[in-house]
Amino acid sequence: MNLPQISEAISPAGIGQAMFELIADLYPICRSITGNGVRQTLKRIQQVVPIEIHEVPSGTKVFDWEVPDEWNIRDAYIKNAGGERLVDFHHSNLHVLNYSIPFRGRMGLHELKEHIFTLPEHPDWIPYRTSYYKRQWGFCMTHRQFMKLRDEEYEVCIDATLAPGSLTYGELCLPGRTTDEVLVSCHVCHPSLCNDNLSGIALAAYLARRLSEQGRRYTYRFVFIPGTIGSITWLALNRTNVARIKHGLVVACVGDSGRLTYKKSRQGNAEIDRAVQHVLKHSGSEYEVLDFVPYGYDERQYGSPGFNLPIGSLTRTPHGRYPEYHTSADNLEFVSSEALAVSLDMYQRVLDVLENNRRYRNLNPYCEPQLGKRGLYGPVGGQADRHLREMALLWVLNLSDGENSLLDIADRANLNFVHIRQAAKDLEECGLLEECQG
Ligand code: ZN
């Protein structure tokens, strides 16, 4: 692990670039729900933040599931009768049906076609297909390539192993002043796909790095896990600890140019749901809010009825809603350092709301206190700023009866949380406000 790199500061402008570079480094690796690709990925993340790598043996019972055999692949190809590699795993790892069983054989076109996946509507893209739970072999290729196949004998090879081993995941805990936790979860099981998977990994890694450099009220737990089976495994191993999770987000698809989209937690009106919607509303950018559905990424496991954790998912264009999704066109050109940096900033703003969302009591509740004599009407800014500041002070004083949180006040006042928070700070400093404990 390269610890000195962790203390090396990254400028806010450079962080999008750093995230993009991490994506570019991870892009060529062939990942799956288990195997060396995940290990290699987690080791690279350790250069950004010191995550711990965990191994869970194949066959371990995790709720209704079982940790599967470990898949590793070295090579795969389809050769024509002349010995030419028409499809080559080393050109794109998407060419192999992910989790294919090992296979070697010769066959005619008719038989081979049964094992080939293409996208006729996008003839130059390779689709990404998996077969985790049905044992089969297969190849994915561009439709254009497929149309060129002649009726001849082909040599097919998938040099892979599917054998008992383990499921690998990464975890990082950043302790805060309380043991209440915020969970940030991303999946690490997709091969060469940038927006779906790698952008989430990069955001989670750099968000963890930023948080590691600042004071924290909450304890933050980051998990880098294979989708579905990874969250099921993690929940099974941490069943008794999840009560500490008070808020959480599943990160994915945060590098494209689409608008930010928030999928609410199963609870629908949890503090995280309100915090994200508040930040999006005041971001000045277009956004969309979706209700929870039991489909999508790992929020569906965190939101299963036995857990019902307040965990939503903040993405840009959601999975399945862009044509490049799960194809070779979800590549390095599809994501940008600018989009990544803005997404990271949104996450940071949401966490700032959670960190600072307290309840206060007005210590001068009988009529308005005189703000002028306490120097609360500073000569800063123009008329508009002054009015905004005054409104924030009045709202905080009026609604700080011990019941309303600062987020409640910000929403009711329709003012940005940062102004409400600043007003509360100023009022507390001049003795007009006291934080409620518990
Ligand atoms: Zn996916």
Coordinates of C-alpha atoms and ligand atoms in Angstrom, one line a residue, residues 187 190 196 297 325-326, ligand 1:
H187 CA -20.3 -2.5 -7.1
H190 CA -18.3 -5.2 -14.1
D196 CA -21.7 1.6 -14.9
Y297 CA -28.4 -1.8 -7.8
Y325 CA -25.4 1.0 -20.9
H326 CA -23.9 -2.6 -20.7
Ligands
ZN1 ZN -24.5 -3.0 -14.6

